[in-house]
PDB file of C-alpha atoms in Angstrom:
ATOM      1  CA  MET A   1     106.234  87.510 109.380  1.00 64.00           C
ATOM      2  CA  LEU A   2     107.883  88.705 112.304  1.00 67.00           C
ATOM      3  CA  GLU A   3     104.934  89.692 114.359  1.00 66.00           C
ATOM      4  CA  VAL A   4     103.360  86.528 114.092  1.00 66.00           C
ATOM      5  CA  SER A   5     106.074  83.465 114.053  1.00 72.00           C
ATOM      6  CA  GLU A   6     107.231  81.864 116.521  1.00 72.00           C
ATOM      7  CA  GLY A   7     110.312  79.511 117.779  1.00 78.00           C
ATOM      8  CA  ASN A   8     113.537  79.920 115.825  1.00 84.00           C
ATOM      9  CA  TRP A   9     112.143  81.461 112.949  1.00 78.00           C
ATOM     10  CA  HIS A  10     110.798  84.386 114.877  1.00 78.00           C
ATOM     11  CA  SER A  11     114.869  84.791 115.929  1.00 84.00           C
ATOM     12  CA  VAL A  12     116.152  84.873 112.637  1.00 83.00           C
ATOM     13  CA  LEU A  13     113.368  87.381 111.439  1.00 84.00           C
ATOM     14  CA  LYS A  14     113.980  89.391 115.010  1.00 85.00           C
ATOM     15  CA  ARG A  15     118.120  89.093 113.967  1.00 86.00           C
ATOM     16  CA  LEU A  16     117.746  90.521 110.383  1.00 86.00           C
ATOM     17  CA  ILE A  17     115.431  93.032 110.838  1.00 86.00           C
ATOM     18  CA  GLY A  18     116.138  94.314 114.282  1.00 83.00           C
ATOM     19  CA  PRO A  19     119.634  96.167 113.652  1.00 83.00           C
ATOM     20  CA  PHE A  20     117.548  98.370 111.015  1.00 85.00           C
ATOM     21  CA  LEU A  21     114.592  99.429 113.706  1.00 79.00           C
ATOM     22  CA  SER A  22     117.345  99.739 116.594  1.00 77.00           C
ATOM     23  CA  ARG A  23     118.223 102.902 118.266  1.00 73.00           C
ATOM     24  CA  LEU A  24     121.638 102.092 117.260  1.00 69.00           C
ATOM     25  CA  ARG A  25     120.216 103.774 113.583  1.00 77.00           C
ATOM     26  CA  ALA A  26     118.818 107.032 114.954  1.00 78.00           C
ATOM     27  CA  PRO A  27     121.796 108.569 114.397  1.00 80.00           C
ATOM     28  CA  GLU A  28     121.587 107.759 110.094  1.00 79.00           C
ATOM     29  CA  LEU A  29     117.575 108.609 110.044  1.00 84.00           C
ATOM     30  CA  ARG A  30     117.642 111.736 112.001  1.00 86.00           C
ATOM     31  CA  SER A  31     118.929 113.705 108.726  1.00 85.00           C
ATOM     32  CA  VAL A  32     115.432 112.239 107.143  1.00 86.00           C
ATOM     33  CA  LEU A  33     113.371 113.050 110.006  1.00 87.00           C
ATOM     34  CA  HIS A  34     114.986 116.399 110.391  1.00 89.00           C
ATOM     35  CA  GLU A  35     113.929 117.142 106.840  1.00 88.00           C
ATOM     36  CA  GLU A  36     110.959 115.933 106.407  1.00 87.00           C
ATOM     37  CA  VAL A  37     110.118 117.785 110.047  1.00 90.00           C
ATOM     38  CA  ARG A  38     111.294 121.338 108.526  1.00 92.00           C
ATOM     39  CA  GLU A  39     108.875 120.336 105.133  1.00 89.00           C
ATOM     40  CA  ILE A  40     106.398 120.124 107.848  1.00 89.00           C
ATOM     41  CA  VAL A  41     106.836 122.781 109.965  1.00 91.00           C
ATOM     42  CA  GLU A  42     107.016 125.322 106.526  1.00 92.00           C
ATOM     43  CA  ARG A  43     104.078 124.122 105.096  1.00 89.00           C
ATOM     44  CA  LEU A  44     101.935 124.169 108.793  1.00 90.00           C
ATOM     45  CA  ARG A  45     103.958 128.260 109.397  1.00 91.00           C
ATOM     46  CA  SER A  46     101.567 128.748 105.598  1.00 91.00           C
ATOM     47  CA  GLN A  47      98.369 127.664 106.458  1.00 89.00           C
ATOM     48  CA  GLU A  48      95.660 129.069 109.206  1.00 87.00           C
ATOM     49  CA  THR A  49      94.286 125.098 110.101  1.00 87.00           C
ATOM     50  CA  THR A  50      95.577 122.424 109.456  1.00 86.00           C
ATOM     51  CA  ASP A  51      94.281 118.823 110.584  1.00 87.00           C
ATOM     52  CA  ILE A  52      97.574 116.829 112.374  1.00 87.00           C
ATOM     53  CA  ALA A  53      95.760 113.698 112.031  1.00 83.00           C
ATOM     54  CA  LEU A  54      95.784 113.826 108.279  1.00 79.00           C
ATOM     55  CA  THR A  55      98.710 115.709 107.290  1.00 81.00           C
ATOM     56  CA  VAL A  56     101.379 115.356 110.339  1.00 85.00           C
ATOM     57  CA  GLY A  57     100.915 112.147 111.990  1.00 84.00           C
ATOM     58  CA  PRO A  58     101.089 109.955 108.701  1.00 81.00           C
ATOM     59  CA  ARG A  59     104.005 111.430 107.111  1.00 82.00           C
ATOM     60  CA  LEU A  60     106.897 111.029 109.540  1.00 84.00           C
ATOM     61  CA  PRO A  61     106.781 107.367 110.168  1.00 85.00           C
ATOM     62  CA  ALA A  62     106.169 106.917 106.170  1.00 83.00           C
ATOM     63  CA  ALA A  63     109.321 109.103 105.692  1.00 86.00           C
ATOM     64  CA  ILE A  64     111.039 106.548 108.107  1.00 87.00           C
ATOM     65  CA  VAL A  65     109.814 103.276 106.564  1.00 87.00           C
ATOM     66  CA  CYS A  66     110.521 104.395 103.308  1.00 88.00           C
ATOM     67  CA  GLU A  67     113.958 105.289 104.196  1.00 89.00           C
ATOM     68  CA  VAL A  68     114.813 101.213 106.250  1.00 89.00           C
ATOM     69  CA  ILE A  69     112.886  99.245 103.161  1.00 90.00           C
ATOM     70  CA  GLY A  70     115.118 101.170 100.746  1.00 90.00           C
ATOM     71  CA  VAL A  71     112.449 103.216  98.807  1.00 90.00           C
ATOM     72  CA  PRO A  72     113.958 105.866  95.949  1.00 89.00           C
ATOM     73  CA  LEU A  73     113.800 109.434  96.889  1.00 85.00           C
ATOM     74  CA  SER A  74     111.818 110.020  93.602  1.00 88.00           C
ATOM     75  CA  GLU A  75     109.481 107.641  94.524  1.00 89.00           C
ATOM     76  CA  ARG A  76     109.044 108.147  98.357  1.00 84.00           C
ATOM     77  CA  GLU A  77     105.977 110.746  97.860  1.00 84.00           C
ATOM     78  CA  HIS A  78     103.682 108.709  95.949  1.00 86.00           C
ATOM     79  CA  LEU A  79     104.280 105.413  98.472  1.00 85.00           C
ATOM     80  CA  ILE A  80     103.598 108.002 101.627  1.00 81.00           C
ATOM     81  CA  GLN A  81     100.063 109.082  99.690  1.00 82.00           C
ATOM     82  CA  LEU A  82      99.379 105.639  99.109  1.00 84.00           C
ATOM     83  CA  THR A  83     100.104 104.719 102.589  1.00 81.00           C
ATOM     84  CA  ASN A  84      98.022 107.137 103.919  1.00 79.00           C
ATOM     85  CA  HIS A  85      94.777 106.305 102.066  1.00 80.00           C
ATOM     86  CA  ALA A  86      95.748 102.365 102.766  1.00 80.00           C
ATOM     87  CA  PHE A  87      95.405 103.640 106.318  1.00 75.00           C
ATOM     88  CA  GLY A  88      93.488 106.279 106.847  1.00 66.00           C
ATOM     89  CA  GLY A  89      91.377 106.640 103.272  1.00 56.00           C
ATOM     90  CA  GLU A  90      91.361 110.371 103.003  1.00 63.00           C
ATOM     91  CA  GLU A  91      94.216 110.860 100.669  1.00 60.00           C
ATOM     92  CA  SER A  92      92.398 112.925  97.874  1.00 64.00           C
ATOM     93  CA  SER A  93      94.575 111.731  94.677  1.00 67.00           C
ATOM     94  CA  PHE A  94      93.165 108.220  95.327  1.00 68.00           C
ATOM     95  CA  ASP A  95      89.707 109.422  96.324  1.00 70.00           C
ATOM     96  CA  LYS A  96      88.704 106.370  92.919  1.00 76.00           C
ATOM     97  CA  MET A  97      90.285 104.109  95.183  1.00 82.00           C
ATOM     98  CA  THR A  98      89.546 102.224  98.237  1.00 85.00           C
ATOM     99  CA  PRO A  99      91.857 101.960 101.218  1.00 85.00           C
ATOM    100  CA  ALA A 100      92.140  98.063 100.347  1.00 87.00           C
ATOM    101  CA  GLU A 101      92.841  98.662  96.726  1.00 88.00           C
ATOM    102  CA  ALA A 102      95.549 101.319  97.733  1.00 87.00           C
ATOM    103  CA  HIS A 103      97.480  98.987  99.925  1.00 88.00           C
ATOM    104  CA  THR A 104      96.775  96.246  97.709  1.00 92.00           C
ATOM    105  CA  GLU A 105      99.017  99.042  95.253  1.00 91.00           C
ATOM    106  CA  ILE A 106     101.412  99.113  97.986  1.00 91.00           C
ATOM    107  CA  LEU A 107     101.757  95.211  98.107  1.00 93.00           C
ATOM    108  CA  PHE A 108     102.613  95.447  94.164  1.00 94.00           C
ATOM    109  CA  TYR A 109     104.973  98.357  94.324  1.00 93.00           C
ATOM    110  CA  PHE A 110     107.331  96.243  97.659  1.00 94.00           C
ATOM    111  CA  HIS A 111     107.100  93.070  94.827  1.00 94.00           C
ATOM    112  CA  GLU A 112     108.652  95.748  92.017  1.00 95.00           C
ATOM    113  CA  LEU A 113     111.380  96.924  94.449  1.00 95.00           C
ATOM    114  CA  ILE A 114     112.172  93.580  96.002  1.00 95.00           C
ATOM    115  CA  GLU A 115     112.861  92.441  92.137  1.00 95.00           C
ATOM    116  CA  ARG A 116     115.004  95.600  91.801  1.00 94.00           C
ATOM    117  CA  ARG A 117     117.259  94.748  94.726  1.00 94.00           C
ATOM    118  CA  GLN A 118     117.631  91.264  93.527  1.00 94.00           C
ATOM    119  CA  LYS A 119     119.083  92.878  90.629  1.00 93.00           C
ATOM    120  CA  GLU A 120     120.609  96.120  92.345  1.00 92.00           C
ATOM    121  CA  PRO A 121     121.011  95.258  96.296  1.00 93.00           C
ATOM    122  CA  GLY A 122     121.572  97.886  98.431  1.00 90.00           C
ATOM    123  CA  THR A 123     122.480  98.525 101.947  1.00 90.00           C
ATOM    124  CA  ASP A 124     118.497  98.664 103.275  1.00 91.00           C
ATOM    125  CA  LEU A 125     115.865  96.247 104.529  1.00 92.00           C
ATOM    126  CA  VAL A 126     114.838  94.135 101.463  1.00 94.00           C
ATOM    127  CA  SER A 127     118.135  93.782 100.502  1.00 94.00           C
ATOM    128  CA  ALA A 128     119.351  92.097 103.728  1.00 93.00           C
ATOM    129  CA  LEU A 129     116.331  89.752 103.610  1.00 93.00           C
ATOM    130  CA  LEU A 130     117.064  89.018 100.440  1.00 93.00           C
ATOM    131  CA  ALA A 131     120.949  88.326 100.975  1.00 92.00           C
ATOM    132  CA  ASP A 132     119.895  85.992 103.725  1.00 91.00           C
ATOM    133  CA  GLY A 133     118.891  83.460 101.308  1.00 89.00           C
ATOM    134  CA  ARG A 134     116.162  81.528 103.733  1.00 90.00           C
ATOM    135  CA  LEU A 135     113.216  83.685 102.702  1.00 89.00           C
ATOM    136  CA  SER A 136     110.945  83.405  99.773  1.00 90.00           C
ATOM    137  CA  THR A 137     110.090  86.784  97.734  1.00 92.00           C
ATOM    138  CA  GLU A 138     106.999  86.480  99.493  1.00 91.00           C
ATOM    139  CA  ASP A 139     107.941  86.511 102.753  1.00 90.00           C
ATOM    140  CA  VAL A 140     110.368  89.459 102.164  1.00 92.00           C
ATOM    141  CA  LEU A 141     106.989  91.084 100.687  1.00 93.00           C
ATOM    142  CA  ILE A 142     104.759  90.052 103.878  1.00 90.00           C
ATOM    143  CA  ASN A 143     108.093  91.404 106.523  1.00 88.00           C
ATOM    144  CA  CYS A 144     108.276  95.032 104.236  1.00 89.00           C
ATOM    145  CA  ASP A 145     104.349  94.972 104.830  1.00 89.00           C
ATOM    146  CA  ASN A 146     104.527  94.302 108.663  1.00 85.00           C
ATOM    147  CA  VAL A 147     106.992  97.077 108.529  1.00 86.00           C
ATOM    148  CA  LEU A 148     104.977  99.355 106.834  1.00 84.00           C
ATOM    149  CA  ILE A 149     102.125  98.461 109.216  1.00 80.00           C
ATOM    150  CA  GLY A 150     103.895  98.734 112.301  1.00 75.00           C
ATOM    151  CA  GLY A 151     104.701 102.363 111.813  1.00 72.00           C
ATOM    152  CA  ASN A 152     101.606 103.340 110.967  1.00 73.00           C
ATOM    153  CA  GLU A 153      99.405 101.624 113.262  1.00 73.00           C
ATOM    154  CA  THR A 154     101.584 103.089 116.268  1.00 79.00           C
ATOM    155  CA  THR A 155     103.753 106.232 115.456  1.00 84.00           C
ATOM    156  CA  ARG A 156     101.530 108.355 112.967  1.00 83.00           C
ATOM    157  CA  HIS A 157      98.717 107.798 116.550  1.00 86.00           C
ATOM    158  CA  SER A 158     100.949 108.552 118.761  1.00 89.00           C
ATOM    159  CA  ILE A 159     102.367 111.800 116.703  1.00 90.00           C
ATOM    160  CA  THR A 160      98.701 112.822 116.861  1.00 90.00           C
ATOM    161  CA  GLY A 161      97.840 112.147 120.202  1.00 90.00           C
ATOM    162  CA  ALA A 162     100.990 114.189 120.989  1.00 92.00           C
ATOM    163  CA  PHE A 163      99.577 117.065 120.032  1.00 91.00           C
ATOM    164  CA  HIS A 164      96.354 116.282 121.651  1.00 91.00           C
ATOM    165  CA  ALA A 165      98.236 115.810 124.850  1.00 91.00           C
ATOM    166  CA  PHE A 166     100.249 118.991 124.936  1.00 91.00           C
ATOM    167  CA  GLN A 167      96.782 120.930 124.186  1.00 90.00           C
ATOM    168  CA  ALA A 168      94.910 119.100 126.920  1.00 91.00           C
ATOM    169  CA  PHE A 169      97.963 119.701 129.222  1.00 90.00           C
ATOM    170  CA  PRO A 170      99.117 122.934 128.212  1.00 84.00           C
ATOM    171  CA  GLY A 171     101.751 122.690 130.738  1.00 91.00           C
ATOM    172  CA  ALA A 172     103.268 120.274 129.524  1.00 92.00           C
ATOM    173  CA  LEU A 173     105.076 121.478 126.581  1.00 92.00           C
ATOM    174  CA  ASP A 174     106.297 124.311 128.501  1.00 93.00           C
ATOM    175  CA  THR A 175     108.207 122.102 130.648  1.00 94.00           C
ATOM    176  CA  LEU A 176     109.023 120.701 127.932  1.00 93.00           C
ATOM    177  CA  ARG A 177     110.674 123.400 126.291  1.00 93.00           C
ATOM    178  CA  ALA A 178     112.350 124.246 129.493  1.00 95.00           C
ATOM    179  CA  ASP A 179     113.960 121.283 129.618  1.00 95.00           C
ATOM    180  CA  PRO A 180     114.515 118.970 126.270  1.00 92.00           C
ATOM    181  CA  GLU A 181     116.515 116.648 127.732  1.00 94.00           C
ATOM    182  CA  LEU A 182     112.982 115.191 128.921  1.00 94.00           C
ATOM    183  CA  ALA A 183     111.956 114.304 125.380  1.00 91.00           C
ATOM    184  CA  ASP A 184     112.848 110.412 125.710  1.00 90.00           C
ATOM    185  CA  ARG A 185     110.608 110.591 129.042  1.00 92.00           C
ATOM    186  CA  ALA A 186     107.990 112.622 127.430  1.00 92.00           C
ATOM    187  CA  VAL A 187     107.872 110.374 124.490  1.00 90.00           C
ATOM    188  CA  GLU A 188     107.736 107.200 126.495  1.00 90.00           C
ATOM    189  CA  GLU A 189     104.539 108.688 128.099  1.00 90.00           C
ATOM    190  CA  VAL A 190     102.830 109.590 125.143  1.00 90.00           C
ATOM    191  CA  VAL A 191     103.204 106.479 123.752  1.00 87.00           C
ATOM    192  CA  ARG A 192     101.798 105.217 127.230  1.00 86.00           C
ATOM    193  CA  TRP A 193      99.116 107.877 127.359  1.00 87.00           C
ATOM    194  CA  THR A 194      97.553 107.318 123.755  1.00 85.00           C
ATOM    195  CA  SER A 195      98.216 103.874 124.094  1.00 81.00           C
ATOM    196  CA  PRO A 196      98.025 103.431 120.269  1.00 81.00           C
ATOM    197  CA  ALA A 197      97.757  99.658 119.666  1.00 77.00           C
ATOM    198  CA  ALA A 198      94.471  98.299 121.285  1.00 78.00           C
ATOM    199  CA  HIS A 199      95.109  94.832 121.055  1.00 80.00           C
ATOM    200  CA  VAL A 200      96.314  92.134 119.123  1.00 80.00           C
ATOM    201  CA  LEU A 201      95.185  88.827 117.900  1.00 81.00           C
ATOM    202  CA  ARG A 202      96.620  85.328 117.893  1.00 83.00           C
ATOM    203  CA  VAL A 203      95.272  81.572 117.158  1.00 86.00           C
ATOM    204  CA  ALA A 204      95.470  79.281 120.092  1.00 89.00           C
ATOM    205  CA  THR A 205      97.955  75.943 119.333  1.00 88.00           C
ATOM    206  CA  GLU A 206      96.450  73.724 121.076  1.00 92.00           C
ATOM    207  CA  ASP A 207      92.761  73.508 123.652  1.00 95.00           C
ATOM    208  CA  CYS A 208      93.108  75.212 126.586  1.00 93.00           C
ATOM    209  CA  GLU A 209      91.274  77.073 129.692  1.00 93.00           C
ATOM    210  CA  ILE A 210      91.917  81.330 130.621  1.00 87.00           C
ATOM    211  CA  GLY A 211      89.883  82.553 133.058  1.00 86.00           C
ATOM    212  CA  GLY A 212      87.133  79.890 133.244  1.00 90.00           C
ATOM    213  CA  GLN A 213      86.630  80.467 129.301  1.00 91.00           C
ATOM    214  CA  GLN A 214      87.355  77.263 126.991  1.00 95.00           C
ATOM    215  CA  ILE A 215      89.294  78.183 124.024  1.00 94.00           C
ATOM    216  CA  ARG A 216      90.228  75.677 121.016  1.00 94.00           C
ATOM    217  CA  GLU A 217      93.143  74.990 119.303  1.00 93.00           C
ATOM    218  CA  GLY A 218      93.203  77.068 116.151  1.00 91.00           C
ATOM    219  CA  GLN A 219      90.684  79.504 117.617  1.00 92.00           C
ATOM    220  CA  ALA A 220      91.192  83.222 117.363  1.00 89.00           C
ATOM    221  CA  VAL A 221      91.805  85.250 120.668  1.00 90.00           C
ATOM    222  CA  VAL A 222      92.032  89.178 121.032  1.00 89.00           C
ATOM    223  CA  ALA A 223      94.175  90.071 123.514  1.00 84.00           C
ATOM    224  CA  TRP A 224      93.135  93.988 124.744  1.00 85.00           C
ATOM    225  CA  LEU A 225      96.506  95.465 125.735  1.00 78.00           C
ATOM    226  CA  ALA A 226      94.399  97.780 128.311  1.00 75.00           C
ATOM    227  CA  ALA A 227      93.344  94.561 130.411  1.00 76.00           C
ATOM    228  CA  ALA A 228      96.662  94.420 131.466  1.00 70.00           C
ATOM    229  CA  TYR A 229      96.281  97.543 133.493  1.00 62.00           C
TER     230      TYR A 229
END
């Protein structure tokens, strides 16, 4: 998995996965994003109230991840609902399933998708990982799951946080409407202000001491990102 790999293997995974998540792909993904936004706006206009954290935040990143991984259009709604339940636990369609069970269902789905791409390759991330030849089926599955989690944990909370930010600072939305070219800076500021990724977990590779705290090889260490400020 890219997030916890090191050295040469990290470089290999970065070269394989990076192009699918880079800004260079933005023009290709824009049509998917616009269609999803259009559907969300139409739905919001038909409702008196809505819960942004449940109905908006999760859908946009899940739709993009589905496109990157190569999930067929006919199967995306099911996977998006599963993803929402796995990481939010609020999807009524799966009210008899725990979030952990929903995540397991996603892994089963990825395994089936990998088997299909082994027979019928495409231009998606799964096909690219398989074509490299150095990754096992389990490697491909874990990295797809990592992309799914990464998109949800950061992006969904940033989107929800943006609505909160515009409510907390009303003039900010007026400024953005008056000058749409500020959008890129606004996105960066929303991510900074909401700080959706609070911490990362790492495992010490050797005995060491940090700030007077003894850390042993193999010990799990949580780095709180806010502590860096």
